[in-house]
Amino acid sequence: MPDTPPVILADEPGSFPHSVLAERHPAIIRQVREAFPYGPEQHRALDALLENCTKGVIEPLPATAPDRADWAAWGVDEYTGRSWFDVPWLWSESWFYRQLLEAVGYFGSGPWQGIDPFRPFKLAELDAPETDEELAALDALDGRPADEQAAALLHGSLWGNRADLGFRLSDADAESRDAVPGLVADDSAALRSLLDGADTLCLVADNAGRELVPDLLLIAHLLARGRVRRVILHVKPYPYYVSDATTADVVDAVRRLTRAPGAAAGHGRELWSAMADGSLTVRAHPFSCAPLPYRAMPADLRAEFAAAAVTVVKGDLNYRRLVGDRMWSPTTPFAGVTDYFPGPVAALRTLKSDVITGLAPATEAALVAAEGQRWRTGGTHALIQVRP
């Protein structure tokens, strides 16, 4: 593996990680507080979390917490008493969402047990008019050759709710004409080769709502065309990072497809049947919410990824976990930092944080010349990277 830089912390004022802890997390607490008619107990706990996450220190979980042993293994005892800003950023971000669920009673025995505090935001996305427009584009896509359909759906999955399912198919040379391409690394040909005729595809999902729908459409296409025999869709076992997908979000998205007009409804029915017959299986492994990189994955998850023809890792957070949340040189080879992964792996990711590997030197130079370092976090660039 290349020389390893230190893990990213959030202790530098003005940095992107610092702004997440100091500004984004308090805003999320306020949004969650307003989204539900929580009672005084939840309000007090949310106020305490707001104070603690910005000015306090890491505090242990209650003795009755169902995942206390998991978090002990994941480092909470080591970090207890330390500032949120002085522990690895990946860890403190994950800890915030675990503590937010604690504050609203998600893991308790009261009436708020199991209630997703982010559900209103997820459902609003699914019900947005833009979702109807995106699903309507499937009708035109159905008339295109199979390879064009697959390419469009792959790019839809990559870009999520910024995707146009046409993805410039009418202007195939647009990307190459851009001064700084939106796609900064493109191993899509290698990914197609791994997918074609694959026995099992593992897809590690990212966000729910309008970003999960394109993932499901890609899965439906691959199964219906016989390009893969089976798909294992990994989601989070509980609500996480506001919009990360859970099993309930998968069900909501499939139902949304089946209620849509035109081709979308057919894809929804295919997915429903695939879940019923086992060709599409949903997994919610506890490690999916771990505050650790995939290098630390447990043996059972490692065995599952090893058995897949390819594991496709979606989104920014999963990319950080895949390569390690470190300030790599952007030209560090992707294959080198993922050499531990137990089977072929592909990353589909829109750039929304500082971590990046696998860029050509000329691409990095063009990005910096055009945008400074904003290209790392703005969500205006994406990548498809593969380590066979």
Coordinates of C-alpha atoms in Angstrom, one line a residue:
M1 CA 0.0 0.0 0.0
P2 CA 1.2 3.6 -0.6
D3 CA 2.6 5.7 2.2
T4 CA -0.3 6.3 4.6
P5 CA -1.1 9.9 5.6
P6 CA -2.8 10.4 9.0
V7 CA -6.6 10.1 9.4
I8 CA -8.6 13.3 8.9
L9 CA -9.6 15.2 12.0
A10 CA -12.1 18.1 12.3
D11 CA -9.9 20.2 14.5
E12 CA -8.9 22.9 12.0
P13 CA -11.3 25.8 11.9
G14 CA -12.4 26.7 8.4
S15 CA -11.8 23.1 7.1
F16 CA -14.6 21.1 5.6
P17 CA -14.7 18.5 8.4
H18 CA -14.8 21.3 11.0
S19 CA -17.8 23.0 9.3
V20 CA -19.7 19.7 9.3
L21 CA -19.3 19.2 13.1
A22 CA -19.7 22.9 14.0
E23 CA -22.4 23.9 11.5
R24 CA -24.1 21.0 9.7
H25 CA -24.7 18.9 12.8
P26 CA -26.4 21.6 14.8
A27 CA -28.6 22.4 11.7
I28 CA -29.6 18.7 11.5
I29 CA -30.6 18.7 15.2
R30 CA -32.8 21.7 14.6
Q31 CA -34.4 20.1 11.4
V32 CA -35.1 16.9 13.3
R33 CA -36.6 18.7 16.2
E34 CA -39.0 20.6 13.9
A35 CA -39.9 17.5 11.8
F36 CA -41.7 15.6 14.6
P37 CA -43.9 16.6 17.6
Y38 CA -41.4 15.2 20.1
G39 CA -42.2 15.6 23.8
P40 CA -40.2 17.4 26.5
E41 CA -37.9 14.4 27.1
Q42 CA -36.7 14.3 23.5
H43 CA -36.4 18.1 23.4
R44 CA -34.2 18.1 26.5
A45 CA -32.0 15.3 25.0
L46 CA -31.7 17.2 21.6
D47 CA -30.7 20.4 23.4
A48 CA -28.1 18.4 25.4
L49 CA -26.7 16.9 22.2
L50 CA -26.5 20.3 20.6
E51 CA -24.4 21.5 23.5
N52 CA -22.3 18.4 23.7
C53 CA -21.5 18.0 20.0
T54 CA -20.2 21.5 19.6
K55 CA -18.6 22.2 23.0
G56 CA -18.5 19.0 25.0
V57 CA -16.7 15.7 24.9
I58 CA -17.5 12.1 23.8
E59 CA -19.7 10.5 26.5
P60 CA -20.4 6.7 26.7
L61 CA -23.6 5.1 25.7
P62 CA -26.1 4.1 28.4
A63 CA -25.4 0.7 29.9
T64 CA -28.7 -0.6 28.4
A65 CA -27.9 0.4 24.8
P66 CA -28.4 -2.6 22.6
D67 CA -25.2 -1.8 20.6
R68 CA -23.0 -1.0 23.5
A69 CA -20.7 -3.9 22.8
D70 CA -20.4 -2.9 19.1
W71 CA -19.4 0.6 20.0
A72 CA -16.9 -0.7 22.6
A73 CA -15.2 -2.7 19.9
W74 CA -15.4 0.4 17.6
G75 CA -13.5 2.7 19.9
V76 CA -15.9 4.5 22.2
D77 CA -13.9 3.6 25.3
E78 CA -10.7 5.0 23.8
Y79 CA -12.4 8.3 22.8
T80 CA -14.5 8.9 25.8
G81 CA -13.6 12.2 27.4
R82 CA -12.1 13.7 24.2
S83 CA -13.4 16.5 22.1
W84 CA -15.5 15.6 19.1
F85 CA -13.1 17.6 17.0
D86 CA -10.0 15.7 18.2
V87 CA -11.0 12.2 17.2
P88 CA -11.1 10.8 13.6
W89 CA -13.7 12.7 11.6
L90 CA -15.2 9.6 10.2
W91 CA -15.7 8.3 13.8
S92 CA -17.2 11.6 15.2
E93 CA -19.6 11.9 12.3
S94 CA -20.9 8.4 12.9
W95 CA -21.1 9.0 16.6
F96 CA -23.2 12.1 16.1
Y97 CA -25.9 10.1 14.3
R98 CA -25.8 7.3 16.9
Q99 CA -26.3 9.9 19.6
L100 CA -29.0 11.7 17.7
L101 CA -31.0 8.4 17.6
E102 CA -30.4 8.0 21.3
A103 CA -31.8 11.5 21.9
V104 CA -35.1 10.9 20.1
G105 CA -35.7 7.5 21.7
Y106 CA -35.1 5.4 18.6
F107 CA -33.5 2.6 20.7
G108 CA -35.6 3.1 23.8
S109 CA -38.7 1.2 24.9
G110 CA -41.1 4.2 24.6
P111 CA -43.4 5.3 21.8
W112 CA -40.6 6.7 19.6
Q113 CA -38.8 3.4 19.4
G114 CA -37.9 2.6 15.8
I115 CA -39.2 5.9 14.4
D116 CA -36.8 7.1 11.7
P117 CA -36.2 10.8 12.5
F118 CA -35.2 11.4 8.9
R119 CA -38.2 9.8 7.3
P120 CA -40.1 13.0 6.4
F121 CA -37.1 14.3 4.4
K122 CA -36.8 10.9 2.6
L123 CA -40.5 10.7 1.7
A124 CA -40.6 14.3 0.5
E125 CA -37.9 13.5 -2.0
L126 CA -39.7 10.4 -3.3
D127 CA -43.0 12.4 -3.6
A128 CA -41.3 15.5 -5.3
P129 CA -42.5 16.4 -8.8
E130 CA -38.9 16.0 -10.0
T131 CA -39.2 12.3 -9.2
D132 CA -42.1 12.0 -11.6
E133 CA -40.1 13.8 -14.3
E134 CA -37.1 11.5 -13.8
L135 CA -39.3 8.4 -13.9
A136 CA -41.1 9.6 -17.0
A137 CA -37.7 9.6 -18.8
L138 CA -37.7 5.8 -18.5
D139 CA -40.4 5.5 -21.2
A140 CA -38.0 7.0 -23.8
L141 CA -35.1 5.0 -22.4
D142 CA -36.9 1.7 -22.9
G143 CA -36.8 2.2 -26.7
R144 CA -33.0 2.5 -26.8
P145 CA -30.5 -0.3 -27.4
A146 CA -29.7 -2.4 -24.4
D147 CA -26.1 -1.1 -24.1
E148 CA -27.4 2.5 -24.1
Q149 CA -30.0 1.7 -21.4
A150 CA -27.3 0.1 -19.3
A151 CA -25.0 3.1 -19.7
A152 CA -27.7 5.6 -18.8
L153 CA -28.8 3.6 -15.8
L154 CA -25.2 3.3 -14.6
H155 CA -24.8 7.1 -14.8
G156 CA -28.2 7.6 -13.2
S157 CA -26.9 5.5 -10.2
L158 CA -23.7 7.4 -10.2
W159 CA -25.2 10.9 -10.1
G160 CA -28.3 10.1 -8.0
N161 CA -30.8 13.0 -8.0
R162 CA -28.5 15.1 -10.2
A163 CA -28.9 12.5 -12.9
D164 CA -30.6 12.9 -16.2
L165 CA -31.3 9.3 -17.4
G166 CA -30.4 10.5 -20.9
F167 CA -27.0 11.6 -19.5
R168 CA -26.1 13.4 -22.7
L169 CA -26.8 10.4 -24.9
S170 CA -27.9 12.8 -27.5
D171 CA -24.5 14.5 -27.3
A172 CA -22.1 11.8 -26.6
D173 CA -19.0 13.9 -27.0
A174 CA -20.0 16.6 -24.5
E175 CA -18.0 15.2 -21.7
S176 CA -14.8 15.2 -23.7
R177 CA -15.3 18.8 -24.7
D178 CA -15.6 20.1 -21.1
A179 CA -12.6 22.0 -19.9
V180 CA -12.8 20.0 -16.6
P181 CA -14.9 16.9 -17.1
G182 CA -17.7 16.1 -14.7
L183 CA -16.4 12.5 -14.6
V184 CA -12.9 12.8 -13.2
A185 CA -12.1 9.0 -13.5
D186 CA -14.0 6.6 -15.7
D187 CA -13.5 2.8 -15.4
S188 CA -17.0 2.1 -16.6
A189 CA -15.8 -0.3 -19.3
A190 CA -14.0 -2.4 -16.7
L191 CA -17.1 -2.3 -14.5
R192 CA -19.3 -3.5 -17.4
S193 CA -16.9 -6.3 -18.0
L194 CA -17.2 -7.5 -14.4
L195 CA -21.0 -7.2 -14.4
D196 CA -21.6 -9.0 -17.7
G197 CA -22.6 -12.6 -16.7
A198 CA -21.8 -12.1 -13.0
D199 CA -23.2 -14.6 -10.7
T200 CA -23.5 -12.3 -7.7
L201 CA -23.3 -8.5 -7.5
C202 CA -23.0 -6.9 -4.1
L203 CA -24.2 -3.3 -4.2
V204 CA -23.5 -1.2 -1.1
A205 CA -26.2 1.5 -1.2
D206 CA -25.8 5.1 -0.2
N207 CA -28.8 7.5 0.0
A208 CA -32.5 6.8 0.1
G209 CA -35.2 8.7 -1.9
R210 CA -34.4 9.9 -5.3
E211 CA -30.8 8.6 -5.1
L212 CA -31.9 5.0 -4.2
V213 CA -34.4 4.8 -7.1
P214 CA -31.7 4.9 -9.8
D215 CA -29.8 2.2 -8.0
L216 CA -32.9 0.0 -8.0
L217 CA -33.5 0.7 -11.7
L218 CA -30.0 -0.4 -12.5
I219 CA -30.5 -3.6 -10.5
A220 CA -33.8 -4.2 -12.2
H221 CA -32.1 -3.8 -15.6
L222 CA -29.2 -6.1 -14.8
L223 CA -31.5 -8.9 -13.5
A224 CA -34.1 -8.6 -16.2
R225 CA -31.4 -8.7 -19.0
G226 CA -29.7 -11.7 -17.3
R227 CA -26.4 -9.7 -16.9
V228 CA -26.3 -10.8 -13.3
R229 CA -28.0 -13.7 -11.6
R230 CA -28.3 -12.3 -8.1
V231 CA -27.9 -9.0 -6.4
I232 CA -27.3 -8.5 -2.7
L233 CA -28.2 -4.9 -1.7
H234 CA -26.5 -3.7 1.5
V235 CA -28.3 -1.0 3.4
K236 CA -28.0 0.5 6.9
P237 CA -29.5 -1.4 9.9
Y238 CA -30.8 1.9 11.3
P239 CA -31.2 5.5 10.2
Y240 CA -27.8 7.1 9.5
Y241 CA -26.3 10.2 8.0
V242 CA -29.8 11.8 7.4
S243 CA -30.5 10.1 4.1
D244 CA -28.7 6.7 4.1
A245 CA -30.9 3.9 2.9
T246 CA -32.5 1.4 5.3
T247 CA -34.7 -1.6 4.4
A248 CA -37.8 0.5 4.9
D249 CA -36.4 3.0 2.4
V250 CA -35.9 0.2 -0.1
V251 CA -39.6 -0.8 0.3
D252 CA -40.7 2.8 0.0
A253 CA -38.7 3.2 -3.2
V254 CA -40.0 0.0 -4.8
R255 CA -43.6 1.0 -3.9
R256 CA -43.0 4.4 -5.4
L257 CA -41.9 2.7 -8.7
T258 CA -44.9 0.4 -8.7
R259 CA -47.3 3.4 -8.3
A260 CA -45.7 5.3 -11.2
P261 CA -47.1 5.4 -14.7
G262 CA -45.4 3.8 -17.7
A263 CA -42.2 1.9 -17.7
A264 CA -41.3 2.7 -14.1
A265 CA -44.2 0.6 -12.8
G266 CA -42.9 -2.4 -14.7
H267 CA -39.5 -2.0 -13.1
G268 CA -41.1 -1.8 -9.7
R269 CA -43.0 -5.0 -10.2
E270 CA -39.8 -6.7 -11.4
L271 CA -38.0 -5.6 -8.3
W272 CA -40.9 -6.8 -6.1
S273 CA -40.7 -10.2 -7.7
A274 CA -37.0 -10.3 -7.4
M275 CA -37.1 -9.7 -3.7
A276 CA -39.8 -12.4 -3.4
D277 CA -37.8 -15.0 -5.3
G278 CA -34.4 -14.2 -3.7
S279 CA -32.7 -12.9 -6.8
L280 CA -32.6 -9.5 -5.0
T281 CA -31.7 -9.8 -1.3
V282 CA -31.4 -6.9 1.2
R283 CA -28.7 -7.1 3.9
A284 CA -28.4 -4.8 6.9
H285 CA -25.1 -5.7 8.5
P286 CA -24.2 -4.0 11.8
F287 CA -20.8 -2.9 10.3
S288 CA -22.6 -0.8 7.8
C289 CA -23.1 1.8 10.6
A290 CA -19.6 1.3 12.0
P291 CA -17.4 4.4 12.3
L292 CA -14.5 2.6 10.7
P293 CA -13.0 2.0 7.3
Y294 CA -13.8 -1.3 5.4
R295 CA -10.3 -2.4 6.1
A296 CA -11.6 -3.3 9.6
M297 CA -14.6 -5.3 8.3
P298 CA -15.5 -8.5 10.2
A299 CA -14.9 -11.9 8.8
D300 CA -18.5 -12.7 7.8
L301 CA -18.8 -9.5 5.8
R302 CA -15.4 -10.1 4.2
A303 CA -16.5 -13.6 3.2
E304 CA -19.7 -12.2 1.5
F305 CA -17.7 -9.6 -0.5
A306 CA -15.2 -12.3 -1.4
A307 CA -17.9 -14.5 -2.9
A308 CA -19.2 -11.7 -5.2
A309 CA -18.2 -11.2 -8.8
V310 CA -17.9 -7.5 -7.9
T311 CA -18.9 -5.3 -5.0
V312 CA -20.1 -1.8 -6.1
V313 CA -19.7 0.8 -3.4
K314 CA -22.0 3.8 -3.8
G315 CA -21.6 7.3 -2.5
D316 CA -19.2 9.6 -0.7
L317 CA -19.2 8.1 2.8
N318 CA -18.7 4.5 1.5
Y319 CA -15.8 5.8 -0.6
R320 CA -14.2 7.3 2.5
R321 CA -14.6 4.0 4.2
L322 CA -13.3 2.1 1.2
V323 CA -10.0 4.0 0.8
G324 CA -9.6 5.2 4.4
D325 CA -10.6 8.7 5.5
R326 CA -7.2 10.2 4.9
M327 CA -5.8 13.1 2.9
W328 CA -4.3 11.0 0.2
S329 CA -2.5 12.7 -2.7
P330 CA -5.2 12.6 -5.4
T331 CA -2.8 10.7 -7.7
T332 CA -2.4 7.8 -5.2
P333 CA -3.4 4.7 -7.1
F334 CA -6.9 3.5 -6.2
A335 CA -5.8 -0.1 -6.6
G336 CA -3.1 0.4 -4.0
V337 CA -5.4 1.7 -1.3
T338 CA -8.0 -1.0 -1.9
D339 CA -5.7 -4.0 -2.2
Y340 CA -7.0 -5.3 1.1
F341 CA -10.6 -5.7 -0.3
P342 CA -11.4 -9.4 -0.6
G343 CA -12.7 -9.3 -4.1
P344 CA -13.2 -7.1 -7.2
V345 CA -14.5 -3.7 -6.1
A346 CA -15.9 -0.6 -7.9
A347 CA -16.7 2.8 -6.5
L348 CA -19.5 5.0 -7.9
R349 CA -19.2 8.4 -6.1
T350 CA -20.1 12.0 -6.4
L351 CA -17.3 14.1 -4.8
K352 CA -18.6 15.7 -1.6
S353 CA -15.6 15.5 0.7
D354 CA -11.8 16.0 0.6
V355 CA -10.8 12.3 0.2
I356 CA -9.8 11.3 -3.4
T357 CA -7.5 8.8 -5.0
G358 CA -6.8 7.5 -8.5
L359 CA -6.7 10.7 -10.5
A360 CA -4.4 11.2 -13.5
P361 CA -1.9 14.1 -12.8
A362 CA -3.3 16.1 -15.7
T363 CA -6.8 15.7 -14.4
E364 CA -5.9 16.9 -10.9
A365 CA -3.9 19.9 -12.4
A366 CA -6.9 20.9 -14.5
L367 CA -9.3 20.7 -11.6
V368 CA -7.1 22.8 -9.3
A369 CA -6.5 25.4 -12.1
A370 CA -10.2 25.7 -12.7
E371 CA -11.6 25.5 -9.2
G372 CA -8.9 25.6 -6.5
Q373 CA -9.9 22.8 -4.1
R374 CA -13.6 23.3 -4.4
W375 CA -13.9 20.4 -6.8
R376 CA -13.3 18.0 -3.9
T377 CA -16.5 18.9 -2.0
G378 CA -19.0 20.6 -4.3
G379 CA -20.7 17.6 -5.7
T380 CA -20.1 18.8 -9.3
H381 CA -17.7 16.0 -10.2
A382 CA -18.0 12.2 -10.0
L383 CA -15.9 9.1 -10.6
I384 CA -16.2 5.4 -11.5
Q385 CA -13.2 3.5 -10.2
V386 CA -12.6 -0.2 -10.4
R387 CA -10.0 -2.6 -8.9
P388 CA -10.5 -6.0 -10.6

